Amino acid sequence: MDELGTTERVLTLLGLLQRRRAWSGPELAERLGVTPRTVRRDVERLRTLGYPVHAGQGVGGGYRLGRGQDLPPLLLDDEEATATAVSLLAGAAAGTGDATLRALTKLDQVLPTRLRPEVRALSGSVEFFGGGRAPVEPEVLMTLAGACRDEVEAAFDYPSGGAPRPRRVEPHRLVASDRRWYLLAYDLDRDDWRTFRVDRMTAVTARTWRFRPRPAPEAAEYVQEGVASRVYAHRARFLVHAPAETVRAQVPSSAAVVRERDGGRCEVLSGAADLDRVLLHVLLLGHEFEILDPPELGERCRALAERLLSAATPPAATPPAEGGGAGRRSRA
């Protein structure tokens, strides 16, 4: 192995110590292409930087990286950096968004220059509502996040009419819901904003054609509203007499959009295949509510109320007919 510069050699030594529990001096010297004396000097350099490198004597001895009170920068290779970034994103989608995004920012600061764009793409091009859980190929996320960051077109196949069809889009943001990953993008063939499920995409590529970003809707809110209402045949809005925080705890973020209103109330926007189903979902929340839209939902509400009252009221007993016990008169 060719002799390395001091800085690169010390970083390589750190990587070796992180990879295995213990190394002998001769093993490290052979890996680094230096003498055992140089290894000892490099170990002292690591200790000066705050890395607790322990040295043992005799059989079973050698150098090992211990646990310290301070947290020095981690040394990650390309694959480890990618895996760490994706894991952090999964944690953010599960409800620790602020902490994990801060961690991604710090990770970006200490990584080599060649790796920073990949982590920055993930931290800057992903937004959250709820907690993402559906498995998606990391390579697909990296490709889409990079296209968002670099403002280049993306291409992929997407189901339409029962068969995958090619789509060409200007990607804006990746959004994680409580179940899936979505891409908010401007569909160039349909000339409008569209939401795409990432797990349904195939043959995902980032093109080289750059675009100038268009005025875009707020990504997480737009995608959540689409998932909760726009994909359904019927949509409805209700004014619920309960705090938004209370209702959000009762309703999955993918089932309804809950907006805070004054007076301890909130607005609920949801959708379903039929109006009765939407109405029942809000009724089962257990709060007083008012119908805001659509107007015909009021008729469905009255019809449902009558059916419920009818089911709750026992039928009246039928009195016996007069003279029911007398026999028939015979003909003369």
PDB file of C-alpha atoms in Angstrom, residues 146-263:
ATOM      1  CA  GLY A 146     -31.443  14.878  -5.813  1.00  0.00           C
ATOM      2  CA  ALA A 147     -33.729  15.911  -8.681  1.00  0.00           C
ATOM      3  CA  CYS A 148     -35.637  18.198  -6.308  1.00  0.00           C
ATOM      4  CA  ARG A 149     -32.393  19.748  -5.123  1.00  0.00           C
ATOM      5  CA  ASP A 150     -30.777  20.138  -8.544  1.00  0.00           C
ATOM      6  CA  GLU A 151     -34.002  21.367 -10.207  1.00  0.00           C
ATOM      7  CA  VAL A 152     -33.810  18.820 -13.012  1.00  0.00           C
ATOM      8  CA  GLU A 153     -36.668  16.890 -14.559  1.00  0.00           C
ATOM      9  CA  ALA A 154     -37.454  13.378 -13.374  1.00  0.00           C
ATOM     10  CA  ALA A 155     -38.886  10.528 -15.400  1.00  0.00           C
ATOM     11  CA  PHE A 156     -40.591   7.326 -14.269  1.00  0.00           C
ATOM     12  CA  ASP A 157     -43.323   4.867 -15.156  1.00  0.00           C
ATOM     13  CA  TYR A 158     -46.572   5.200 -13.203  1.00  0.00           C
ATOM     14  CA  PRO A 159     -49.824   3.169 -13.293  1.00  0.00           C
ATOM     15  CA  SER A 160     -52.591   4.813 -15.319  1.00  0.00           C
ATOM     16  CA  GLY A 161     -55.596   3.025 -16.731  1.00  0.00           C
ATOM     17  CA  GLY A 162     -54.315  -0.305 -15.467  1.00  0.00           C
ATOM     18  CA  ALA A 163     -50.882  -0.122 -17.076  1.00  0.00           C
ATOM     19  CA  PRO A 164     -47.633   1.727 -16.289  1.00  0.00           C
ATOM     20  CA  ARG A 165     -47.184   4.810 -18.456  1.00  0.00           C
ATOM     21  CA  PRO A 166     -44.173   7.126 -18.761  1.00  0.00           C
ATOM     22  CA  ARG A 167     -44.399  10.401 -16.809  1.00  0.00           C
ATOM     23  CA  ARG A 168     -42.166  13.447 -17.105  1.00  0.00           C
ATOM     24  CA  VAL A 169     -42.258  15.891 -14.193  1.00  0.00           C
ATOM     25  CA  GLU A 170     -40.583  18.844 -12.509  1.00  0.00           C
ATOM     26  CA  PRO A 171     -40.120  17.446  -8.951  1.00  0.00           C
ATOM     27  CA  HIS A 172     -40.700  19.821  -6.040  1.00  0.00           C
ATOM     28  CA  ARG A 173     -40.758  17.925  -2.726  1.00  0.00           C
ATOM     29  CA  LEU A 174     -40.837  14.448  -1.245  1.00  0.00           C
ATOM     30  CA  VAL A 175     -43.490  14.102   1.463  1.00  0.00           C
ATOM     31  CA  ALA A 176     -43.887  11.257   3.987  1.00  0.00           C
ATOM     32  CA  SER A 177     -47.360  10.438   5.293  1.00  0.00           C
ATOM     33  CA  ASP A 178     -48.266   8.040   8.084  1.00  0.00           C
ATOM     34  CA  ARG A 179     -48.115   5.164   5.600  1.00  0.00           C
ATOM     35  CA  ARG A 180     -46.382   6.134   2.357  1.00  0.00           C
ATOM     36  CA  TRP A 181     -43.907   8.365   0.528  1.00  0.00           C
ATOM     37  CA  TYR A 182     -45.225  10.826  -2.044  1.00  0.00           C
ATOM     38  CA  LEU A 183     -43.677  13.121  -4.641  1.00  0.00           C
ATOM     39  CA  LEU A 184     -45.236  16.518  -5.291  1.00  0.00           C
ATOM     40  CA  ALA A 185     -44.306  17.482  -8.846  1.00  0.00           C
ATOM     41  CA  TYR A 186     -45.488  19.507 -11.808  1.00  0.00           C
ATOM     42  CA  ASP A 187     -46.666  17.062 -14.475  1.00  0.00           C
ATOM     43  CA  LEU A 188     -45.407  18.411 -17.799  1.00  0.00           C
ATOM     44  CA  ASP A 189     -47.779  16.310 -19.903  1.00  0.00           C
ATOM     45  CA  ARG A 190     -50.876  17.285 -17.894  1.00  0.00           C
ATOM     46  CA  ASP A 191     -49.753  20.857 -17.224  1.00  0.00           C
ATOM     47  CA  ASP A 192     -50.703  20.772 -13.537  1.00  0.00           C
ATOM     48  CA  TRP A 193     -49.447  19.811 -10.077  1.00  0.00           C
ATOM     49  CA  ARG A 194     -49.750  16.118  -9.247  1.00  0.00           C
ATOM     50  CA  THR A 195     -49.052  13.848  -6.278  1.00  0.00           C
ATOM     51  CA  PHE A 196     -47.378  10.494  -6.986  1.00  0.00           C
ATOM     52  CA  ARG A 197     -46.930   7.535  -4.656  1.00  0.00           C
ATOM     53  CA  VAL A 198     -43.244   6.657  -4.664  1.00  0.00           C
ATOM     54  CA  ASP A 199     -43.886   2.944  -4.060  1.00  0.00           C
ATOM     55  CA  ARG A 200     -45.833   2.813  -7.357  1.00  0.00           C
ATOM     56  CA  MET A 201     -43.012   4.310  -9.421  1.00  0.00           C
ATOM     57  CA  THR A 202     -40.729   2.187 -11.577  1.00  0.00           C
ATOM     58  CA  ALA A 203     -37.748   3.027 -13.793  1.00  0.00           C
ATOM     59  CA  VAL A 204     -37.070   6.242 -11.843  1.00  0.00           C
ATOM     60  CA  THR A 205     -34.375   8.468 -13.346  1.00  0.00           C
ATOM     61  CA  ALA A 206     -33.196  12.046 -12.978  1.00  0.00           C
ATOM     62  CA  ARG A 207     -32.843  13.778 -16.331  1.00  0.00           C
ATOM     63  CA  THR A 208     -30.274  16.404 -17.283  1.00  0.00           C
ATOM     64  CA  TRP A 209     -32.871  18.969 -18.386  1.00  0.00           C
ATOM     65  CA  ARG A 210     -32.986  21.793 -15.839  1.00  0.00           C
ATOM     66  CA  PHE A 211     -36.102  23.847 -15.102  1.00  0.00           C
ATOM     67  CA  ARG A 212     -36.943  27.107 -13.390  1.00  0.00           C
ATOM     68  CA  PRO A 213     -39.064  26.411 -10.281  1.00  0.00           C
ATOM     69  CA  ARG A 214     -42.723  27.431 -10.548  1.00  0.00           C
ATOM     70  CA  PRO A 215     -44.783  28.938  -7.710  1.00  0.00           C
ATOM     71  CA  ALA A 216     -45.721  25.825  -5.768  1.00  0.00           C
ATOM     72  CA  PRO A 217     -48.332  24.962  -3.134  1.00  0.00           C
ATOM     73  CA  GLU A 218     -47.219  24.159   0.421  1.00  0.00           C
ATOM     74  CA  ALA A 219     -46.016  20.611  -0.109  1.00  0.00           C
ATOM     75  CA  ALA A 220     -47.045  18.703   3.035  1.00  0.00           C
ATOM     76  CA  GLU A 221     -50.474  20.373   3.246  1.00  0.00           C
ATOM     77  CA  TYR A 222     -51.178  19.877  -0.469  1.00  0.00           C
ATOM     78  CA  VAL A 223     -50.246  16.198  -0.398  1.00  0.00           C
ATOM     79  CA  GLN A 224     -52.159  15.535   2.821  1.00  0.00           C
ATOM     80  CA  GLU A 225     -55.286  17.196   1.427  1.00  0.00           C
ATOM     81  CA  GLY A 226     -54.984  15.140  -1.727  1.00  0.00           C
ATOM     82  CA  VAL A 227     -54.549  11.858   0.149  1.00  0.00           C
ATOM     83  CA  ALA A 228     -57.379  12.619   2.580  1.00  0.00           C
ATOM     84  CA  SER A 229     -59.960  14.072   0.183  1.00  0.00           C
ATOM     85  CA  ARG A 230     -59.138  14.842  -3.454  1.00  0.00           C
ATOM     86  CA  VAL A 231     -58.695  11.196  -4.458  1.00  0.00           C
ATOM     87  CA  TYR A 232     -62.278  10.375  -3.402  1.00  0.00           C
ATOM     88  CA  ALA A 233     -65.524  10.824  -5.317  1.00  0.00           C
ATOM     89  CA  HIS A 234     -67.060  12.877  -2.492  1.00  0.00           C
ATOM     90  CA  ARG A 235     -65.473  15.498  -0.241  1.00  0.00           C
ATOM     91  CA  ALA A 236     -66.936  17.253   2.762  1.00  0.00           C
ATOM     92  CA  ARG A 237     -66.040  19.964   5.277  1.00  0.00           C
ATOM     93  CA  PHE A 238     -67.245  20.081   8.863  1.00  0.00           C
ATOM     94  CA  LEU A 239     -66.939  22.534  11.734  1.00  0.00           C
ATOM     95  CA  VAL A 240     -66.219  20.342  14.758  1.00  0.00           C
ATOM     96  CA  HIS A 241     -66.744  21.747  18.255  1.00  0.00           C
ATOM     97  CA  ALA A 242     -63.499  20.399  19.700  1.00  0.00           C
ATOM     98  CA  PRO A 243     -59.869  21.566  19.683  1.00  0.00           C
ATOM     99  CA  ALA A 244     -57.803  20.653  16.620  1.00  0.00           C
ATOM    100  CA  GLU A 245     -55.265  18.838  18.798  1.00  0.00           C
ATOM    101  CA  THR A 246     -57.997  16.578  20.192  1.00  0.00           C
ATOM    102  CA  VAL A 247     -59.404  15.709  16.769  1.00  0.00           C
ATOM    103  CA  ARG A 248     -55.961  15.099  15.229  1.00  0.00           C
ATOM    104  CA  ALA A 249     -55.361  12.494  17.926  1.00  0.00           C
ATOM    105  CA  GLN A 250     -58.555  10.712  16.807  1.00  0.00           C
ATOM    106  CA  VAL A 251     -58.085  10.852  13.038  1.00  0.00           C
ATOM    107  CA  PRO A 252     -55.130   9.492  11.017  1.00  0.00           C
ATOM    108  CA  SER A 253     -53.419  12.240   9.046  1.00  0.00           C
ATOM    109  CA  SER A 254     -54.082  10.317   5.835  1.00  0.00           C
ATOM    110  CA  ALA A 255     -57.850  10.236   6.541  1.00  0.00           C
ATOM    111  CA  ALA A 256     -58.599  13.922   7.156  1.00  0.00           C
ATOM    112  CA  VAL A 257     -57.104  17.394   7.221  1.00  0.00           C
ATOM    113  CA  VAL A 258     -57.754  19.149  10.528  1.00  0.00           C
ATOM    114  CA  ARG A 259     -57.394  22.946  10.630  1.00  0.00           C
ATOM    115  CA  GLU A 260     -57.582  24.965  13.813  1.00  0.00           C
ATOM    116  CA  ARG A 261     -60.438  27.492  14.160  1.00  0.00           C
ATOM    117  CA  ASP A 262     -61.253  29.996  16.864  1.00  0.00           C
ATOM    118  CA  GLY A 263     -63.281  29.230  19.981  1.00  0.00           C
TER     119      GLY A 263
END
